[in-house]
Amino acid sequence: MILRKIKLINFRNYSKLQLDFKNNINIIIGDNAQGKTNILESIYTLALTKSYRTTNDMNLIKFNQEKFIITGEIKDDKVYKKLSLEFYKNNKTVKINDNNISKISDYVGNLFVIISSPDDLQMIKGSPNERRNFLNIEISQLSSNYIKKYNEFNKILKMRNDYLKLLYTNNLSDYKYLEILTDNLIEREIDIYIERHNFIDNINREISDIYENITGIKNLKLIYQPNIDLGDYNPENIRKSLKEKYQNNLQKEILMGMTLYGPHRDDFTFKIDDKDIKIYGSQGQQKLAFIALKFSEIPIFEEKTDTKPIILLDDIFSELDKKKKNKLIQYIDNDYQVIITSNDTKDINKKIVDRANIYIINNGKIIEKGGS
Ligand SMILES: Nc1ncnc2c1ncn2[C@@H]1O[C@H](COP(=O)(O)OP(=O)(O)O)[C@@H](O)[C@H]1O
Ligand SMILES: [Mg+2]
């Protein structure tokens, strides 16, 4: 898949911007705070209808304006598609080829992006919630079943939590309705657990080799940490474990007024030889672990979607030594469309720069276009 162009209107610090991208390497150069990341963020937002940098869409509108529009033109095989996302008065409208799409799940999955950015580090250090968000976003791009089940799960979870509170405050002992909610919840949870488990399993087929190739360190592994024992991820067994868990903890959940077990309490961590890198890893190791994770996703996306994802690399080369940079480049050198941001072309391998399409930006405007 290729992103041929993107147009922004009142997005972040851009009043109006149009960029054409080349099939292979594109580089966006600029000093700090000029709007490099904003461009990658706009592409990501066009793909997923929300940003990874903020949960409040209002922040994406240019100061003192009332709406933003992102339009992109993609080409997949020989098919062209125009995607657009408009945000106005707290309303998001998405279109494919100028036709309104009412269900977000019918829209997401048209443009596939994998982004590696400095914000990723926050995901290692931050709360489990951020890591669950990551899983949700990535798996949503790969599976419409996941989006569906996850949305249903959230609705039922809220109903179940409300009902648990009601049981407590009204001192009821009618558990029939709770049982129905619990059974409904469990059915969605099974799918979510299995999809997350499979995704992490697929990552683990790739990540150790990639990490070793970049850093020389062996045995990096992503460990899925659900808060109940799910054994071999067989649906029957998961159903049984969940039922038992909810039965045994009924009074506790009523007392707390919330569902204490389920995928909304999941986490994952990176381990090297069984040592958690959150605890033992250096900042550099943590950063590279996440880069390796993102690079591991490339073949998974390709296999599941039958197209090559667009790779967005935000400032990933700046602090790396030359050897590591060259190793990283190997993974993107060939047939992927890549959009890289950097302060300076000096930070990027010259062979790459020589073939790239380059934009230099300053304060929300293109000041120079260059490259081959
Ligand atoms: N909603 C907004 N409206 C206008 N400017 C914004 C908005 N959000 C962020 N900015 C500006 O965007 C700039 C940061 O852009 P960013 O893409 O993160 O920079 P960098 O080039 O360092 O990656 C800052 O100057 C910030 O003030
Ligand atoms: Mg930036």
CSV table of C-alpha atoms and ligand atoms in Angstrom, one decimal:
chain,number,residue,atom,x,y,z
A,1,MET,CA,0.0,0.0,0.0
A,2,ILE,CA,1.2,3.5,-0.8
A,3,LEU,CA,0.2,6.8,0.6
A,4,ARG,CA,0.5,9.1,-2.4
A,5,LYS,CA,-0.5,12.3,-0.9
A,6,ILE,CA,-1.9,13.9,2.2
A,7,LYS,CA,-3.7,17.2,2.6
A,8,LEU,CA,-4.2,18.9,5.9
A,9,ILE,CA,-6.5,21.8,6.8
A,10,ASN,CA,-6.1,23.3,10.3
A,11,PHE,CA,-4.5,20.3,11.7
A,12,ARG,CA,-2.1,21.1,14.6
A,13,ASN,CA,0.2,23.9,13.4
A,14,TYR,CA,-0.7,23.5,9.8
A,15,SER,CA,-3.3,25.8,8.2
A,16,LYS,CA,-2.9,24.2,4.9
A,17,LEU,CA,-0.5,21.6,3.7
A,18,GLN,CA,-0.2,19.2,0.9
A,19,LEU,CA,2.6,16.6,0.7
A,20,ASP,CA,3.2,14.1,-2.1
A,21,PHE,CA,5.0,11.0,-1.1
A,22,LYS,CA,7.3,8.7,-3.0
A,23,ASN,CA,6.8,4.9,-3.1
A,24,ASN,CA,9.8,4.2,-1.0
A,25,ILE,CA,11.7,6.6,1.3
A,26,ASN,CA,10.4,10.0,2.4
A,27,ILE,CA,12.2,12.2,4.9
A,28,ILE,CA,10.8,15.2,6.7
A,29,ILE,CA,13.5,17.4,8.1
A,30,GLY,CA,13.1,20.3,10.5
A,31,ASP,CA,14.2,21.8,13.8
A,32,ASN,CA,12.4,21.0,17.0
A,33,ALA,CA,8.7,22.0,17.3
A,34,GLN,CA,8.3,22.8,13.6
A,35,GLY,CA,5.6,20.2,12.9
A,36,LYS,CA,7.4,17.0,11.9
A,37,THR,CA,5.7,14.7,14.3
A,38,ASN,CA,2.4,16.5,13.5
A,39,ILE,CA,2.6,15.2,10.0
A,40,LEU,CA,3.1,11.6,11.1
A,41,GLU,CA,0.3,12.1,13.6
A,42,SER,CA,-2.0,13.2,10.9
A,43,ILE,CA,-1.3,10.1,8.8
A,44,TYR,CA,-1.9,7.9,11.8
A,45,THR,CA,-5.1,9.8,12.7
A,46,LEU,CA,-6.3,9.4,9.1
A,47,ALA,CA,-5.7,5.6,9.4
A,48,LEU,CA,-7.2,5.0,12.8
A,49,THR,CA,-9.5,8.0,13.3
A,50,LYS,CA,-7.7,8.9,16.5
A,51,SER,CA,-4.3,10.1,17.5
A,52,TYR,CA,-1.8,8.3,19.6
A,53,ARG,CA,-0.6,11.5,21.2
A,54,THR,CA,-3.9,12.7,22.7
A,55,THR,CA,-7.2,11.4,23.6
A,56,ASN,CA,-8.8,14.8,23.2
A,57,ASP,CA,-9.5,15.4,19.5
A,58,MET,CA,-9.9,19.1,20.1
A,59,ASN,CA,-6.1,19.3,20.6
A,60,LEU,CA,-5.7,18.4,17.0
A,61,ILE,CA,-7.5,21.4,15.7
A,62,LYS,CA,-5.3,24.3,14.9
A,63,PHE,CA,-5.4,27.0,17.7
A,64,ASN,CA,-8.4,29.4,17.2
A,65,GLN,CA,-10.0,27.3,14.5
A,66,GLU,CA,-13.1,25.1,14.7
A,67,LYS,CA,-12.4,22.1,12.6
A,68,PHE,CA,-9.7,20.1,11.0
A,69,ILE,CA,-9.7,18.0,7.8
A,70,ILE,CA,-7.2,15.3,6.8
A,71,THR,CA,-7.4,13.9,3.3
A,72,GLY,CA,-5.2,11.1,1.9
A,73,GLU,CA,-4.9,9.4,-1.4
A,74,ILE,CA,-3.8,5.7,-1.2
A,75,LYS,CA,-3.0,3.2,-3.8
A,76,ASP,CA,-3.2,-0.5,-3.2
A,77,ASP,CA,-2.5,-2.8,-6.1
A,78,LYS,CA,-4.0,-0.7,-8.8
A,79,VAL,CA,-6.9,0.6,-6.8
A,80,TYR,CA,-6.9,4.3,-5.7
A,81,LYS,CA,-8.8,5.4,-2.7
A,82,LYS,CA,-9.4,8.8,-1.2
A,83,LEU,CA,-9.8,8.8,2.6
A,84,SER,CA,-10.9,11.7,4.6
A,85,LEU,CA,-11.5,12.6,8.2
A,86,GLU,CA,-13.2,15.7,9.4
A,87,PHE,CA,-13.6,16.8,12.9
A,88,TYR,CA,-16.1,19.6,13.7
A,89,LYS,CA,-18.1,20.4,16.8
A,90,ASN,CA,-17.2,17.1,18.5
A,91,ASN,CA,-18.2,15.2,15.5
A,92,LYS,CA,-16.0,13.0,13.4
A,93,THR,CA,-16.9,12.3,9.8
A,94,VAL,CA,-15.0,9.7,7.8
A,95,LYS,CA,-15.3,9.2,4.1
A,96,ILE,CA,-14.0,6.8,1.5
A,97,ASN,CA,-14.1,8.2,-2.0
A,98,ASP,CA,-16.3,11.0,-0.8
A,99,ASN,CA,-18.9,8.6,0.6
A,100,ASN,CA,-19.8,8.9,4.3
A,101,ILE,CA,-19.0,5.8,6.3
A,102,SER,CA,-21.1,5.5,9.3
A,103,LYS,CA,-19.4,2.7,11.1
A,104,ILE,CA,-15.8,3.3,12.2
A,105,SER,CA,-15.1,-0.4,11.9
A,106,ASP,CA,-15.9,-0.2,8.2
A,107,TYR,CA,-13.4,2.6,7.8
A,108,VAL,CA,-10.4,1.4,9.9
A,109,GLY,CA,-8.5,-1.1,7.9
A,110,ASN,CA,-8.2,0.9,4.7
A,111,LEU,CA,-4.9,2.4,5.5
A,112,PHE,CA,-2.3,0.4,7.5
A,113,VAL,CA,0.3,2.2,9.4
A,114,ILE,CA,3.0,1.1,11.9
A,115,ILE,CA,4.6,4.0,13.8
A,116,SER,CA,7.7,4.0,15.9
A,117,SER,CA,8.0,7.1,18.0
A,118,PRO,CA,9.6,8.5,21.1
A,119,ASP,CA,6.2,8.2,22.8
A,120,ASP,CA,6.6,4.4,22.7
A,121,LEU,CA,9.0,4.6,25.6
A,122,GLN,CA,6.2,5.9,27.7
A,123,MET,CA,4.4,2.6,27.0
A,124,ILE,CA,7.1,0.7,28.8
A,125,LYS,CA,7.2,3.1,31.7
A,126,GLY,CA,3.5,4.0,31.8
A,127,SER,CA,0.5,2.3,33.2
A,128,PRO,CA,-0.9,-1.1,31.9
A,129,ASN,CA,-3.7,0.9,30.4
A,130,GLU,CA,-1.3,2.3,27.8
A,131,ARG,CA,-0.1,-1.1,26.9
A,132,ARG,CA,-3.7,-2.4,26.5
A,133,ASN,CA,-4.4,0.6,24.3
A,134,PHE,CA,-1.5,-0.4,22.1
A,135,LEU,CA,-2.8,-4.0,21.8
A,136,ASN,CA,-6.3,-2.7,21.0
A,137,ILE,CA,-5.1,-0.4,18.3
A,138,GLU,CA,-2.8,-2.9,16.6
A,139,ILE,CA,-5.2,-5.8,16.7
A,140,SER,CA,-8.1,-3.6,15.6
A,141,GLN,CA,-6.2,-2.9,12.4
A,142,LEU,CA,-5.8,-6.6,11.8
A,143,SER,CA,-9.2,-8.0,12.8
A,144,SER,CA,-12.7,-6.5,12.5
A,145,ASN,CA,-13.9,-9.3,14.7
A,146,TYR,CA,-11.7,-7.8,17.4
A,147,ILE,CA,-13.1,-4.3,17.1
A,148,LYS,CA,-16.6,-5.7,17.2
A,149,LYS,CA,-16.1,-8.0,20.2
A,150,TYR,CA,-14.1,-5.4,22.1
A,151,ASN,CA,-16.8,-2.7,21.7
A,152,GLU,CA,-19.5,-5.2,22.8
A,153,PHE,CA,-17.2,-6.2,25.7
A,154,ASN,CA,-16.9,-2.6,26.8
A,155,LYS,CA,-20.7,-2.1,26.8
A,156,ILE,CA,-21.4,-5.2,28.7
A,157,LEU,CA,-18.6,-4.5,31.2
A,158,LYS,CA,-20.2,-1.2,32.0
A,159,MET,CA,-23.6,-2.7,32.5
A,160,ARG,CA,-22.1,-5.4,34.7
A,161,ASN,CA,-20.2,-2.9,36.8
A,162,ASP,CA,-23.4,-0.8,37.2
A,163,TYR,CA,-25.4,-3.9,38.2
A,164,LEU,CA,-22.7,-4.9,40.7
A,165,LYS,CA,-23.0,-1.5,42.3
A,166,LEU,CA,-26.8,-1.8,42.3
A,167,LEU,CA,-26.6,-5.2,44.0
A,168,TYR,CA,-24.5,-3.7,46.8
A,169,THR,CA,-26.4,-0.4,47.3
A,170,ASN,CA,-29.9,-2.0,47.2
A,171,ASN,CA,-28.8,-5.1,49.0
A,172,LEU,CA,-30.4,-7.3,46.4
A,173,SER,CA,-29.8,-11.0,46.1
A,174,ASP,CA,-31.2,-11.5,42.7
A,175,TYR,CA,-28.3,-12.8,40.8
A,176,LYS,CA,-30.1,-14.0,37.7
A,177,TYR,CA,-29.5,-10.8,35.6
A,178,LEU,CA,-25.9,-10.7,36.8
A,179,GLU,CA,-25.4,-14.2,35.6
A,180,ILE,CA,-26.7,-13.3,32.1
A,181,LEU,CA,-24.4,-10.3,32.0
A,182,THR,CA,-21.5,-12.4,33.2
A,183,ASP,CA,-22.1,-15.1,30.5
A,184,ASN,CA,-22.4,-12.5,27.8
A,185,LEU,CA,-19.2,-10.8,29.0
A,186,ILE,CA,-17.3,-14.1,29.1
A,187,GLU,CA,-18.2,-14.9,25.4
A,188,ARG,CA,-16.5,-11.6,24.3
A,189,GLU,CA,-13.6,-12.0,26.7
A,190,ILE,CA,-12.8,-15.4,25.1
A,191,ASP,CA,-12.3,-13.8,21.7
A,192,ILE,CA,-10.3,-10.9,23.1
A,193,TYR,CA,-8.0,-13.1,25.1
A,194,ILE,CA,-7.4,-15.4,22.1
A,195,GLU,CA,-6.7,-12.6,19.7
A,196,ARG,CA,-4.3,-10.8,22.0
A,197,HIS,CA,-2.5,-14.1,22.8
A,198,ASN,CA,-2.2,-14.9,19.1
A,199,PHE,CA,-0.9,-11.4,18.3
A,200,ILE,CA,1.8,-11.6,21.0
A,201,ASP,CA,2.6,-15.1,19.8
A,202,ASN,CA,3.1,-13.8,16.3
A,203,ILE,CA,5.3,-11.0,17.6
A,204,ASN,CA,7.4,-13.5,19.4
A,205,ARG,CA,8.2,-15.3,16.2
A,206,GLU,CA,10.1,-12.2,15.0
A,207,ILE,CA,11.2,-10.0,17.9
A,208,SER,CA,14.1,-11.9,19.3
A,209,ASP,CA,15.9,-12.2,16.0
A,210,ILE,CA,15.3,-8.5,15.2
A,211,TYR,CA,16.5,-7.4,18.6
A,212,GLU,CA,19.5,-9.6,18.5
A,213,ASN,CA,20.4,-8.3,15.1
A,214,ILE,CA,20.3,-4.7,16.2
A,215,THR,CA,21.8,-5.0,19.7
A,216,GLY,CA,23.6,-8.3,19.8
A,217,ILE,CA,21.4,-9.3,22.8
A,218,LYS,CA,19.6,-12.6,22.6
A,219,ASN,CA,16.2,-13.8,23.9
A,220,LEU,CA,14.0,-10.8,24.0
A,221,LYS,CA,10.4,-11.9,24.5
A,222,LEU,CA,7.1,-10.3,24.9
A,223,ILE,CA,5.1,-11.8,27.8
A,224,TYR,CA,1.4,-11.6,27.9
A,225,GLN,CA,0.1,-11.1,31.4
A,226,PRO,CA,-3.7,-11.6,31.8
A,227,ASN,CA,-4.8,-11.5,35.4
A,228,ILE,CA,-6.2,-15.0,35.3
A,229,ASP,CA,-4.7,-18.3,34.3
A,230,LEU,CA,-5.8,-19.1,30.8
A,231,GLY,CA,-3.9,-22.3,30.3
A,232,ASP,CA,-3.5,-23.2,26.6
A,233,TYR,CA,-6.0,-20.6,25.3
A,234,ASN,CA,-8.5,-23.2,24.3
A,235,PRO,CA,-12.0,-21.5,24.3
A,236,GLU,CA,-13.6,-24.2,26.4
A,237,ASN,CA,-10.9,-23.9,29.1
A,238,ILE,CA,-11.0,-20.1,29.1
A,239,ARG,CA,-14.8,-20.2,29.5
A,240,LYS,CA,-14.4,-22.6,32.4
A,241,SER,CA,-11.7,-20.5,34.1
A,242,LEU,CA,-13.6,-17.3,33.8
A,243,LYS,CA,-16.8,-18.8,35.1
A,244,GLU,CA,-15.0,-20.1,38.1
A,245,LYS,CA,-13.2,-16.9,38.7
A,246,TYR,CA,-16.4,-14.9,38.7
A,247,GLN,CA,-18.3,-17.4,40.8
A,248,ASN,CA,-15.5,-17.5,43.4
A,249,ASN,CA,-15.2,-13.7,43.6
A,250,LEU,CA,-18.8,-12.7,43.4
A,251,GLN,CA,-19.0,-11.2,46.9
A,252,LYS,CA,-15.7,-9.4,46.4
A,253,GLU,CA,-16.9,-7.9,43.1
A,254,ILE,CA,-20.2,-6.8,44.6
A,255,LEU,CA,-18.3,-5.2,47.5
A,256,MET,CA,-16.0,-3.4,45.1
A,257,GLY,CA,-18.7,-2.5,42.6
A,258,MET,CA,-16.7,-3.6,39.7
A,259,THR,CA,-15.5,-6.5,37.5
A,260,LEU,CA,-12.1,-7.4,38.8
A,261,TYR,CA,-11.1,-10.0,36.3
A,262,GLY,CA,-11.0,-9.8,32.5
A,263,PRO,CA,-9.0,-8.4,29.6
A,264,HIS,CA,-9.5,-4.8,30.9
A,265,ARG,CA,-6.9,-5.8,33.5
A,266,ASP,CA,-4.4,-7.3,31.0
A,267,ASP,CA,-0.8,-6.3,30.8
A,268,PHE,CA,2.4,-7.3,28.9
A,269,THR,CA,6.0,-6.9,29.5
A,270,PHE,CA,9.3,-7.4,27.7
A,271,LYS,CA,11.7,-9.9,29.1
A,272,ILE,CA,15.3,-10.8,28.3
A,273,ASP,CA,16.2,-14.2,29.7
A,274,ASP,CA,13.3,-13.9,32.1
A,275,LYS,CA,14.4,-10.5,33.4
A,276,ASP,CA,11.9,-7.7,33.0
A,277,ILE,CA,13.4,-4.9,31.0
A,278,LYS,CA,11.2,-2.4,32.7
A,279,ILE,CA,13.2,-3.1,35.8
A,280,TYR,CA,16.6,-4.2,34.5
A,281,GLY,CA,16.9,-2.6,31.1
A,282,SER,CA,18.6,0.7,30.2
A,283,GLN,CA,16.7,3.4,28.5
A,284,GLY,CA,18.4,2.6,25.3
A,285,GLN,CA,17.5,-1.1,25.6
A,286,GLN,CA,13.9,-0.2,26.3
A,287,LYS,CA,13.7,2.1,23.3
A,288,LEU,CA,15.1,-0.5,21.0
A,289,ALA,CA,12.8,-3.2,22.4
A,290,PHE,CA,9.9,-1.1,21.3
A,291,ILE,CA,11.5,-0.4,17.9
A,292,ALA,CA,12.0,-4.2,17.5
A,293,LEU,CA,8.4,-4.7,18.5
A,294,LYS,CA,7.2,-2.3,15.8
A,295,PHE,CA,9.5,-3.9,13.2
A,296,SER,CA,8.1,-7.4,14.2
A,297,GLU,CA,4.7,-6.1,13.3
A,298,ILE,CA,5.6,-5.5,9.7
A,299,PRO,CA,5.5,-9.1,8.5
A,300,ILE,CA,2.4,-9.8,10.6
A,301,PHE,CA,0.5,-6.9,9.0
A,302,GLU,CA,1.7,-8.0,5.6
A,303,GLU,CA,0.5,-11.5,6.1
A,304,LYS,CA,-2.9,-10.6,7.6
A,305,THR,CA,-3.8,-7.7,5.3
A,306,ASP,CA,-2.2,-8.8,2.1
A,307,THR,CA,-0.6,-5.5,1.7
A,308,LYS,CA,2.5,-3.7,3.0
A,309,PRO,CA,1.9,-1.3,5.8
A,310,ILE,CA,3.2,2.2,5.7
A,311,ILE,CA,6.0,2.7,8.1
A,312,LEU,CA,6.3,5.9,10.1
A,313,LEU,CA,9.6,6.4,11.9
A,314,ASP,CA,9.5,9.5,14.2
A,315,ASP,CA,13.0,10.6,15.1
A,316,ILE,CA,14.2,7.0,15.8
A,317,PHE,CA,17.7,7.5,14.4
A,318,SER,CA,18.9,10.5,16.4
A,319,GLU,CA,20.4,8.8,19.5
A,320,LEU,CA,21.6,5.6,17.9
A,321,ASP,CA,25.1,4.7,17.0
A,322,LYS,CA,26.0,4.2,13.3
A,323,LYS,CA,26.1,0.4,13.5
A,324,LYS,CA,22.6,0.2,15.0
A,325,LYS,CA,21.2,2.7,12.4
A,326,ASN,CA,22.5,0.6,9.6
A,327,LYS,CA,21.0,-2.5,11.1
A,328,LEU,CA,17.6,-0.8,11.4
A,329,ILE,CA,17.8,0.4,7.9
A,330,GLN,CA,18.0,-3.2,6.6
A,331,TYR,CA,14.4,-3.8,7.7
A,332,ILE,CA,13.0,-1.0,5.7
A,333,ASP,CA,15.4,-0.7,2.8
A,334,ASN,CA,13.5,-2.6,0.2
A,335,ASP,CA,9.9,-2.4,-0.8
A,336,TYR,CA,8.2,-0.5,2.0
A,337,GLN,CA,7.0,3.0,1.9
A,338,VAL,CA,8.6,4.7,4.8
A,339,ILE,CA,8.2,8.3,6.2
A,340,ILE,CA,11.0,9.3,8.4
A,341,THR,CA,11.4,12.5,10.5
A,342,SER,CA,14.7,13.8,11.7
A,343,ASN,CA,16.4,17.1,12.7
A,344,ASP,CA,19.1,16.6,10.2
A,345,THR,CA,19.7,14.3,7.2
A,346,LYS,CA,23.2,13.7,8.8
A,347,ASP,CA,21.5,11.4,11.2
A,348,ILE,CA,20.3,9.1,8.4
A,349,ASN,CA,22.4,6.7,6.4
A,350,LYS,CA,23.6,8.5,3.2
A,351,LYS,CA,22.5,5.7,0.9
A,352,ILE,CA,19.0,6.2,2.1
A,353,VAL,CA,19.1,10.0,1.9
A,354,ASP,CA,20.3,9.9,-1.7
A,355,ARG,CA,17.2,8.0,-2.8
A,356,ALA,CA,14.7,9.8,-0.7
A,357,ASN,CA,12.1,12.4,-1.3
A,358,ILE,CA,12.9,15.2,1.2
A,359,TYR,CA,10.8,17.9,2.7
A,360,ILE,CA,12.2,20.6,4.9
A,361,ILE,CA,9.6,22.2,7.1
A,362,ASN,CA,9.6,25.3,9.3
A,363,ASN,CA,6.8,26.5,11.5
A,364,GLY,CA,4.1,24.6,9.8
A,365,LYS,CA,5.2,25.3,6.2
A,366,ILE,CA,7.3,23.5,3.6
A,367,ILE,CA,10.3,25.6,3.0
A,368,GLU,CA,12.1,23.3,0.6
A,369,LYS,CA,11.5,20.1,-1.3
A,370,GLY,CA,14.4,18.1,-2.5
A,371,GLY,CA,15.8,14.7,-3.0
A,372,SER,CA,15.5,12.4,-5.9
B,1,LIG,N1,-3.6,22.5,18.0
B,1,LIG,C1,-2.5,23.1,17.6
B,1,LIG,N2,-2.6,24.3,16.9
B,1,LIG,C2,-1.4,25.0,16.6
B,1,LIG,N3,-0.2,24.6,16.8
B,1,LIG,C3,-0.1,23.4,17.5
B,1,LIG,C4,-1.2,22.6,18.0
B,1,LIG,N4,-0.7,21.6,18.6
B,1,LIG,C5,0.6,21.6,18.6
B,1,LIG,N5,1.0,22.7,17.9
B,1,LIG,C6,2.4,23.2,17.7
B,1,LIG,O1,3.1,22.2,16.9
B,1,LIG,C7,4.5,22.3,17.2
B,1,LIG,C8,5.0,20.9,17.6
B,1,LIG,O2,4.9,20.1,16.5
B,1,LIG,P1,5.7,18.7,16.4
B,1,LIG,O3,5.2,18.1,15.1
B,1,LIG,O4,5.5,18.0,17.7
B,1,LIG,O5,7.2,19.2,16.3
B,1,LIG,P2,8.5,18.4,15.8
B,1,LIG,O6,8.9,19.1,14.6
B,1,LIG,O7,9.5,18.7,16.9
B,1,LIG,O8,8.1,17.0,15.7
B,1,LIG,C9,4.6,23.2,18.4
B,1,LIG,O9,5.1,24.4,17.9
B,1,LIG,C10,3.2,23.4,18.9
B,1,LIG,O10,3.0,24.6,19.5
B,2,MG,MG,8.7,15.4,16.9
